Coordinates of C-alpha atoms and ligand atoms in Angstrom, one line a residue:
M1 CA 0.0 0.0 0.0
S2 CA 1.3 3.4 -0.8
N3 CA -0.2 6.9 -0.9
V4 CA 0.7 9.8 -3.2
A5 CA 0.4 13.6 -3.0
V6 CA 0.2 15.5 -6.2
I7 CA 1.2 19.2 -6.1
G8 CA 1.7 22.0 -8.5
S9 CA 5.4 23.0 -8.8
Q10 CA 5.1 26.4 -10.5
W11 CA 2.4 29.1 -10.3
G12 CA -0.5 26.7 -10.7
D13 CA -2.4 25.4 -13.7
E14 CA 0.3 22.9 -14.4
G15 CA -2.3 20.2 -15.3
K16 CA -2.8 18.7 -11.9
G17 CA -6.5 17.8 -12.6
K18 CA -5.6 15.7 -15.6
I19 CA -2.8 13.9 -13.8
V20 CA -4.9 13.3 -10.6
D21 CA -7.8 12.0 -12.8
W22 CA -5.3 9.6 -14.6
L23 CA -3.8 8.4 -11.3
S24 CA -7.1 8.1 -9.5
E25 CA -7.7 4.9 -11.5
K26 CA -5.2 3.3 -9.1
A27 CA -6.5 5.0 -6.0
D28 CA -9.5 4.4 -3.7
V29 CA -9.7 7.8 -2.1
I30 CA -9.0 11.3 -3.5
V31 CA -8.5 14.1 -1.1
R32 CA -8.2 17.9 -1.5
F33 CA -6.3 19.5 1.5
Q34 CA -5.9 23.2 0.9
G35 CA -7.1 26.1 -1.3
G36 CA -10.7 26.6 -2.3
H37 CA -12.6 27.5 -5.4
N38 CA -9.7 29.6 -6.6
A39 CA -8.5 26.3 -8.1
G40 CA -9.6 25.3 -11.5
H41 CA -8.8 21.8 -12.5
T42 CA -9.7 20.6 -16.1
L43 CA -10.2 17.0 -17.1
V44 CA -11.1 15.7 -20.5
V45 CA -12.6 12.2 -20.4
N46 CA -14.4 10.6 -23.4
N47 CA -14.5 14.1 -25.0
I48 CA -16.4 15.6 -22.1
T49 CA -14.6 18.5 -20.3
Y50 CA -15.0 18.7 -16.6
K51 CA -13.9 22.0 -14.9
L52 CA -13.6 21.3 -11.2
K53 CA -13.0 23.9 -8.5
L54 CA -13.7 22.4 -5.1
L55 CA -14.5 18.8 -5.9
P56 CA -11.5 16.5 -6.0
S57 CA -10.6 15.3 -9.5
G58 CA -11.4 11.7 -8.6
I59 CA -15.1 12.5 -8.5
V60 CA -15.6 11.7 -12.2
R61 CA -14.5 8.0 -11.6
K62 CA -17.0 5.4 -10.4
N63 CA -16.5 3.7 -7.0
K64 CA -14.0 6.3 -5.6
I65 CA -14.3 8.3 -2.4
S66 CA -13.8 12.0 -2.7
I67 CA -12.9 14.1 0.4
I68 CA -12.6 17.8 1.0
G69 CA -10.2 18.3 3.9
N70 CA -10.2 20.8 6.8
G71 CA -7.4 22.8 5.1
V72 CA -9.8 23.8 2.3
V73 CA -11.9 26.9 2.6
I74 CA -15.4 26.1 1.4
D75 CA -17.9 28.6 -0.1
P76 CA -21.0 26.5 0.5
W77 CA -22.9 28.1 -2.4
A78 CA -20.1 27.6 -4.8
L79 CA -19.8 23.9 -3.7
L80 CA -23.5 23.2 -4.1
S81 CA -23.5 24.9 -7.5
E82 CA -20.5 22.9 -8.6
I83 CA -22.1 19.6 -7.4
K84 CA -25.2 20.5 -9.4
Q85 CA -23.2 21.3 -12.5
I86 CA -21.1 18.1 -12.4
K87 CA -24.2 16.0 -11.7
K88 CA -25.7 17.4 -14.9
L89 CA -22.8 15.8 -16.8
G90 CA -23.8 12.4 -15.5
I91 CA -21.6 12.1 -12.5
K92 CA -23.1 10.5 -9.3
I93 CA -22.4 12.6 -6.2
T94 CA -23.9 11.4 -2.9
N95 CA -23.0 11.3 0.8
K96 CA -21.6 7.9 0.1
N97 CA -18.8 9.1 -2.3
L98 CA -18.3 12.7 -1.1
F99 CA -17.2 13.6 2.5
I100 CA -16.4 17.1 3.6
A101 CA -14.5 17.9 6.8
D102 CA -16.8 19.1 9.6
N103 CA -14.0 21.4 10.8
A104 CA -13.3 23.1 7.4
T105 CA -13.7 26.9 7.3
L106 CA -16.5 28.5 5.3
I107 CA -16.1 31.4 2.9
L108 CA -19.0 33.8 3.3
P109 CA -20.2 36.6 1.0
L110 CA -18.5 39.1 3.3
H111 CA -15.1 37.5 2.5
K112 CA -15.7 37.7 -1.2
E113 CA -16.7 41.4 -0.9
L114 CA -13.6 42.2 1.1
D115 CA -11.3 40.5 -1.4
G116 CA -12.9 42.6 -4.2
I117 CA -12.6 45.9 -2.2
R118 CA -8.9 45.3 -1.5
E119 CA -8.2 44.4 -5.1
D120 CA -10.0 47.6 -6.3
S121 CA -8.4 49.8 -3.7
K122 CA -5.7 52.3 -4.8
N123 CA -4.1 52.0 -1.3
T124 CA -3.0 48.3 -1.5
D125 CA -0.9 46.3 -4.0
K126 CA -3.2 44.6 -6.5
I127 CA -2.4 40.9 -6.2
G128 CA -4.7 39.8 -9.0
T129 CA -6.6 37.4 -6.8
T130 CA -9.5 35.3 -8.1
R131 CA -11.8 37.5 -5.9
R132 CA -13.3 34.4 -4.4
G133 CA -12.7 35.5 -0.7
I134 CA -9.9 33.0 -0.2
G135 CA -7.5 35.4 1.6
P136 CA -10.1 36.9 4.0
A137 CA -11.5 33.5 4.9
Y138 CA -8.0 32.1 5.8
E139 CA -7.4 35.3 7.8
D140 CA -10.5 34.6 9.9
K141 CA -9.5 31.0 10.4
V142 CA -6.1 31.9 11.9
G143 CA -7.8 34.8 13.7
R144 CA -10.0 32.2 15.4
R145 CA -13.3 33.7 14.4
A146 CA -14.2 31.6 11.4
I147 CA -17.5 29.8 10.9
R148 CA -16.8 26.2 10.2
V149 CA -19.0 23.5 8.6
M150 CA -20.2 21.9 11.9
D151 CA -21.3 25.4 13.1
L152 CA -24.2 25.1 10.6
A153 CA -25.7 22.4 12.8
N154 CA -26.6 24.6 15.8
K155 CA -28.5 27.9 15.0
K156 CA -28.0 29.4 18.5
N157 CA -24.2 28.8 18.5
L158 CA -24.0 29.9 14.9
S159 CA -25.6 33.3 15.8
K160 CA -23.1 33.7 18.7
K161 CA -20.2 32.9 16.4
I162 CA -21.4 35.3 13.7
N163 CA -21.5 38.1 16.3
M164 CA -17.9 37.5 17.1
M165 CA -17.0 37.5 13.4
L166 CA -19.0 40.6 12.7
F167 CA -17.3 42.5 15.7
H168 CA -14.2 42.3 13.5
H169 CA -15.7 42.7 10.1
D170 CA -18.1 45.5 10.8
S171 CA -15.3 47.6 12.3
I172 CA -13.2 47.1 9.1
R173 CA -16.3 47.9 7.0
K174 CA -16.9 51.0 8.9
S175 CA -13.4 52.3 8.3
L176 CA -14.0 51.5 4.6
G177 CA -17.2 53.5 4.5
K178 CA -19.3 50.3 4.0
S179 CA -22.6 49.4 5.7
K180 CA -22.8 46.8 8.5
I181 CA -23.4 43.2 7.5
N182 CA -27.0 42.2 7.6
K183 CA -26.8 39.4 10.2
K184 CA -30.4 38.3 9.9
K185 CA -30.0 37.8 6.2
L186 CA -26.7 36.0 6.6
I187 CA -28.2 33.5 9.1
K188 CA -31.3 33.0 6.9
D189 CA -29.1 32.4 3.8
L190 CA -27.0 29.9 5.7
G191 CA -30.1 28.2 7.1
K192 CA -31.3 27.5 3.6
I193 CA -28.2 25.5 2.6
S194 CA -27.1 24.1 5.9
S195 CA -28.7 20.6 5.6
K196 CA -27.5 20.3 2.0
I197 CA -23.9 20.8 3.2
L198 CA -24.1 19.0 6.6
K199 CA -25.2 15.8 4.8
Y200 CA -21.6 15.4 3.5
S201 CA -20.0 16.5 6.8
K202 CA -17.7 14.0 8.6
P203 CA -14.6 14.0 10.9
I204 CA -12.5 13.2 7.9
W205 CA -9.3 12.5 9.8
K206 CA -11.1 9.5 11.3
K207 CA -12.3 8.4 7.8
I208 CA -8.8 8.6 6.5
M209 CA -7.5 6.6 9.4
E210 CA -10.1 3.9 8.7
F211 CA -9.1 3.9 5.0
K212 CA -5.5 3.5 6.0
K213 CA -6.3 0.6 8.3
K214 CA -8.1 -1.1 5.4
N215 CA -5.0 -0.6 3.2
K216 CA -6.9 1.7 0.8
T217 CA -4.8 3.8 -1.6
I218 CA -5.1 7.5 -1.0
L219 CA -4.3 10.3 -3.5
F220 CA -3.9 13.8 -2.1
E221 CA -4.7 16.5 -4.7
G222 CA -3.0 19.9 -4.2
A223 CA -4.2 23.1 -5.6
Q224 CA -2.2 26.1 -6.9
G225 CA 1.6 25.6 -6.9
V226 CA 4.7 25.9 -4.8
L227 CA 5.5 29.4 -6.0
L228 CA 2.1 30.5 -4.8
D229 CA 2.7 29.1 -1.3
V230 CA 2.1 31.7 1.4
D231 CA 5.6 31.0 3.0
H232 CA 7.8 29.9 0.1
G233 CA 6.2 31.6 -2.9
T234 CA 6.6 35.0 -4.4
Y235 CA 5.1 36.7 -1.3
P236 CA 2.9 38.8 -1.2
F237 CA 1.9 37.7 -4.7
V238 CA 0.8 34.3 -3.5
T239 CA -2.4 32.6 -2.3
S240 CA -3.2 32.4 1.4
S241 CA -2.6 28.8 2.0
N242 CA 0.5 26.5 2.2
T243 CA 0.5 24.7 -1.2
L244 CA 3.4 22.4 -0.4
A245 CA 2.9 18.6 0.0
G246 CA 3.3 19.1 3.8
A247 CA 0.0 20.9 3.9
A248 CA -1.7 17.5 3.2
F249 CA -1.0 16.4 6.8
T250 CA -2.4 19.5 8.5
G251 CA -5.1 19.9 5.9
T252 CA -6.6 16.5 6.6
G253 CA -5.3 15.3 10.0
C254 CA -3.1 12.4 8.9
G255 CA 0.4 11.8 10.0
P256 CA 3.5 12.5 7.8
D257 CA 4.1 8.8 7.3
T258 CA 0.8 8.6 5.3
I259 CA 2.4 9.8 2.1
N260 CA 5.1 7.7 0.3
Y261 CA 5.5 9.6 -2.9
I262 CA 5.3 13.3 -3.8
L263 CA 4.5 13.9 -7.4
G264 CA 5.2 17.4 -8.6
I265 CA 3.3 18.5 -11.7
V266 CA 5.5 20.6 -14.0
K267 CA 4.5 22.4 -17.2
A268 CA 7.0 22.2 -20.0
Y269 CA 7.1 26.0 -20.0
T270 CA 6.0 28.6 -17.4
T271 CA 2.7 30.4 -16.9
R272 CA 1.3 32.7 -14.2
V273 CA -2.1 34.3 -13.7
G274 CA -2.3 37.4 -11.6
E275 CA 0.4 39.9 -10.7
G276 CA 3.9 39.3 -9.3
P277 CA 7.5 38.5 -10.3
F278 CA 8.0 36.2 -13.3
P279 CA 11.7 36.1 -14.4
T280 CA 11.3 34.2 -17.7
E281 CA 8.1 36.0 -18.8
L282 CA 7.9 36.6 -22.6
K283 CA 6.0 39.8 -23.3
N284 CA 6.3 39.3 -27.0
E285 CA 5.1 37.2 -30.0
I286 CA 6.6 34.0 -28.6
G287 CA 4.8 34.4 -25.3
N288 CA 1.6 35.0 -27.2
E289 CA 2.2 32.0 -29.4
I290 CA 2.8 29.7 -26.3
G291 CA -0.4 31.1 -24.8
K292 CA -2.4 30.4 -28.0
R293 CA -1.1 26.9 -28.5
G294 CA -1.4 26.0 -24.8
K295 CA -4.9 27.7 -24.5
E296 CA -3.6 29.6 -21.5
F297 CA -6.7 31.2 -20.2
G298 CA -7.7 30.8 -16.5
T299 CA -10.2 28.1 -15.7
V300 CA -11.7 30.1 -12.9
T301 CA -11.5 33.8 -14.0
N302 CA -10.9 33.3 -17.7
R303 CA -8.0 35.7 -17.5
K304 CA -5.2 35.4 -20.0
R305 CA -2.2 33.6 -18.4
R306 CA 1.2 35.2 -18.7
C307 CA 3.6 32.8 -20.5
G308 CA 7.4 32.3 -20.6
W309 CA 10.2 29.8 -21.0
F310 CA 10.8 26.9 -18.6
D311 CA 12.5 28.1 -15.4
A312 CA 14.6 25.1 -14.2
V313 CA 15.9 27.2 -11.3
L314 CA 12.4 27.6 -9.9
V315 CA 11.3 24.1 -10.5
K316 CA 14.5 22.7 -8.8
Q317 CA 13.8 25.0 -5.8
S318 CA 10.1 23.8 -5.7
C319 CA 11.3 20.1 -5.8
V320 CA 13.6 20.7 -2.8
I321 CA 11.1 22.8 -0.8
S322 CA 8.2 20.3 -1.3
G323 CA 10.3 17.1 -1.2
I324 CA 9.2 16.1 -4.6
H325 CA 10.3 12.5 -5.6
G326 CA 9.2 12.6 -9.2
I327 CA 7.5 14.9 -11.7
A328 CA 4.8 14.7 -14.3
L329 CA 5.9 16.9 -17.2
T330 CA 2.8 18.3 -18.9
K331 CA 2.0 20.1 -22.1
I332 CA 5.1 19.1 -24.0
D333 CA 3.0 19.1 -27.2
V334 CA 2.5 22.9 -26.8
L335 CA 6.2 23.3 -27.7
D336 CA 6.0 21.3 -30.9
E337 CA 6.4 24.2 -33.3
F338 CA 9.2 26.2 -31.8
K339 CA 12.5 26.1 -33.6
D340 CA 14.5 27.2 -30.6
L341 CA 13.6 26.6 -26.9
Y342 CA 15.2 28.2 -23.9
V343 CA 15.5 27.0 -20.3
C344 CA 16.5 29.3 -17.5
V345 CA 19.5 27.7 -15.6
G346 CA 20.5 30.6 -13.3
Y347 CA 20.0 34.3 -12.6
K348 CA 22.1 37.4 -12.7
L349 CA 21.5 39.6 -9.6
N350 CA 23.5 42.8 -9.2
G351 CA 26.2 41.5 -11.6
K352 CA 26.5 38.1 -9.7
K353 CA 25.3 34.7 -10.8
I354 CA 22.9 32.9 -8.4
D355 CA 21.2 29.6 -8.6
Y356 CA 18.0 30.2 -6.6
L357 CA 15.2 32.7 -6.4
P358 CA 15.8 35.0 -3.4
S359 CA 13.1 35.6 -0.9
S360 CA 13.0 39.4 -1.2
L361 CA 10.4 40.8 -3.7
L362 CA 12.8 43.5 -4.7
D363 CA 15.4 41.0 -5.7
Q364 CA 12.8 38.7 -7.4
N365 CA 11.9 41.7 -9.6
K366 CA 15.5 42.4 -10.4
V367 CA 16.9 38.9 -11.3
K368 CA 17.7 38.4 -15.0
P369 CA 17.5 34.8 -16.4
I370 CA 20.6 33.0 -17.8
Y371 CA 19.4 30.7 -20.6
K372 CA 20.5 27.5 -22.2
R373 CA 19.3 27.0 -25.8
F374 CA 17.8 23.8 -27.1
D375 CA 16.9 22.8 -30.7
G376 CA 13.2 22.4 -31.0
W377 CA 11.8 19.1 -32.3
L378 CA 9.4 20.6 -34.9
K379 CA 7.4 17.3 -34.9
N380 CA 3.9 16.4 -33.5
T381 CA 4.0 14.9 -30.1
K382 CA 0.3 15.2 -29.3
G383 CA -1.2 12.0 -28.1
I384 CA 2.1 10.1 -28.0
K385 CA 2.0 7.3 -25.4
K386 CA 5.5 5.8 -25.5
W387 CA 8.8 7.4 -24.5
N388 CA 10.7 6.0 -27.5
K389 CA 8.1 7.6 -29.9
L390 CA 9.1 11.0 -28.7
P391 CA 11.4 13.0 -31.1
Q392 CA 15.1 12.9 -30.0
N393 CA 15.1 16.6 -29.3
A394 CA 12.1 16.3 -27.0
Q395 CA 13.8 13.5 -25.2
K396 CA 16.9 15.7 -24.8
Y397 CA 14.9 18.6 -23.4
I398 CA 13.1 16.3 -20.9
K399 CA 16.3 14.6 -19.8
F400 CA 17.9 17.9 -19.2
I401 CA 15.1 19.0 -16.9
K402 CA 15.2 15.7 -15.1
N403 CA 19.0 16.0 -14.5
Y404 CA 19.0 19.7 -13.6
C405 CA 16.2 19.3 -11.1
D406 CA 17.5 16.0 -9.8
V407 CA 14.2 14.3 -9.9
R408 CA 12.7 11.2 -11.5
I409 CA 10.2 11.5 -14.4
S410 CA 7.0 9.7 -13.6
T411 CA 4.7 10.8 -16.3
I412 CA 4.8 12.9 -19.5
S413 CA 1.5 14.4 -20.7
T414 CA 1.2 14.9 -24.4
G415 CA -2.4 16.3 -24.6
P416 CA -5.4 17.3 -22.5
K417 CA -7.1 13.9 -22.8
R418 CA -6.8 11.2 -20.1
E419 CA -5.1 8.8 -22.5
D420 CA -2.6 11.3 -23.9
T421 CA 0.0 10.1 -21.4
I422 CA 3.4 8.4 -21.3
F423 CA 3.7 6.5 -18.0
L424 CA 7.3 5.9 -16.9
E425 CA 7.3 5.3 -13.1
N426 CA 4.3 4.3 -11.0
P427 CA 4.1 6.7 -8.0
F428 CA 2.0 4.0 -6.2
R429 CA 5.1 1.8 -5.6
Ligands
LIG1 P1 -4.6 22.6 -13.0 O1 -5.1 23.8 -12.3 O2 -3.1 22.3 -12.6 O3 -5.4 21.4 -12.9 O4 -4.5 22.9 -14.6 P2 -5.7 23.6 -15.4 O5 -6.7 22.6 -15.7 O6 -6.1 24.9 -14.8 O7 -4.9 24.0 -16.7 C1 -4.3 23.0 -17.5 C2 -4.9 23.0 -18.9 O8 -4.0 22.3 -19.8 C3 -6.2 22.4 -19.0 O9 -7.0 23.1 -20.0 C4 -6.0 21.0 -19.5 O10 -7.0 20.4 -20.2 C5 -4.8 21.2 -20.4 N1 -3.8 20.1 -20.4 C6 -3.4 19.3 -19.4 N2 -2.3 18.5 -19.8 C7 -2.1 18.9 -21.1 C8 -1.2 18.4 -22.1 O11 -0.3 17.6 -21.9 N3 -1.2 19.1 -23.3 C9 -2.1 20.0 -23.6 N4 -2.1 20.6 -24.8 N5 -3.0 20.4 -22.7 C10 -3.0 19.9 -21.5
LIG2 P1 -5.0 25.9 -9.7 O1 -5.3 24.9 -8.6 C1 -3.2 29.7 -10.9 C2 -3.4 33.0 -8.0 C3 -4.3 34.1 -8.4 C4 -3.5 35.2 -7.7 C5 -3.0 34.6 -6.4 C6 -3.9 34.9 -5.2 O2 -6.0 25.9 -10.8 O3 -3.6 25.7 -10.2 P2 -6.3 34.0 -4.4 O4 -7.7 34.1 -5.1 O5 -5.9 32.6 -4.2 O6 -6.2 34.8 -3.2 O7 -5.3 34.7 -5.5 O8 -3.0 33.2 -6.6 N1 -4.1 31.6 -8.0 C7 -3.9 30.7 -9.0 N2 -3.2 30.8 -10.1 N3 -3.9 28.5 -10.5 C8 -4.6 28.5 -9.4 O9 -5.2 27.3 -9.0 C9 -4.7 29.6 -8.6 N4 -5.3 29.9 -7.4 C10 -4.9 31.1 -7.1 O10 -4.4 34.3 -9.7 O11 -2.4 35.6 -8.4
LIG3 MG1 -6.0 25.6 -12.8

């Protein structure tokens, strides 16, 4: 028995959904452990496209258990709407195949509103958030005033907890010239959905313990990516959760010995959505071409993703920080038509060569990439399923990434469909 964590190794959107869906064939249980509906994971199965935000990517497979962990921030209205939408595509979702942590934090409309106010304010740095209320909800969690899933079960206690939360929020709103939150309406709105949410609610740490005892295989599905981690990412241009594999333990309540293999999902080039440093960004025709070929538009907000060359320095750093054993390299087919390819292998900072991304935002904005050039393969790789069918130059490019980042290659993805995959090493060893 072995369990696997899948995490993004860049700035998100590396293709985690597709790989989790592919791997979930071999898993019994699929668990989300951090983030919220800022995530957008796309799966293409039998020509049907599923865009998942809060639901784990294993939900589309039959006879699998999906779990939303306590580390996730849940907008209950967004979750119910997603369940409805995915059910319409023929997927069965019941309280037998979906469990949500009874101690997960809720995102309320006031969080979403605050996220938007900050983004629109001229007095704060625009982060380019997804405006889903993610940051404000996590703030309330660590501020010990969050409303959690189980709070929906007791109206009297809920009212008391909302008072405590509004003591904080109404004072902020007053200073921003906003009206007080309508508490009655909030309680009424929560009352309308509480039973629909509570029916999935469980102490999921206990469920996971039971699955472990039964030797079930568990797949932990990360959202975002290491460079958006609140501690290790390009702070403050990050999300508000820890996105590293380590978050799987706190975000579900299972011990560190639960996970045997950490799979980092890595895109064959680099993208970022939202503001913040991006050393290898291509603000030119090549960047536009990568974006066009890779269909690089955000799943959640439909924003155009910024595109650039592969940054091996950043991926190596992510592999170390997150303890990645092997990687799944995705979207290699997007590079099929480029004559020359470049990989960043170091930075110049104040005239000196460095081999890591410094923590200071000022330095992150100053670093200049040092590139190594590769001959493109100028051949179609879309849909290839065997390593030896890949063009020589594609093999060289991938081997370089493997050696530079000092990781194994588990999987190579050659297209958006489930079956467009080269499988080299089984993470479920
Ligand atoms: P996630 O957030 O990491 O799950 O990634 P997204 O779903 O936001 O973005 C990845 C996009 O790339 C989706 O549209 C996928 O369908 C698509 N995709 C995934 N793997 C591949 C691949 O190997 N090749 C191509 N061309 N598209 C891919
Ligand atoms: P998946 O799981 C890419 C980015 C936002 C913004 C920053 C903070 O699909 O890879 P937030 O709303 O989280 O407070 O926004 O983080 N961001 C993502 N970028 N993929 C994601 O998720 C993201 N989730 C958040 O664009 O820059
Ligand atoms: Mg995404």
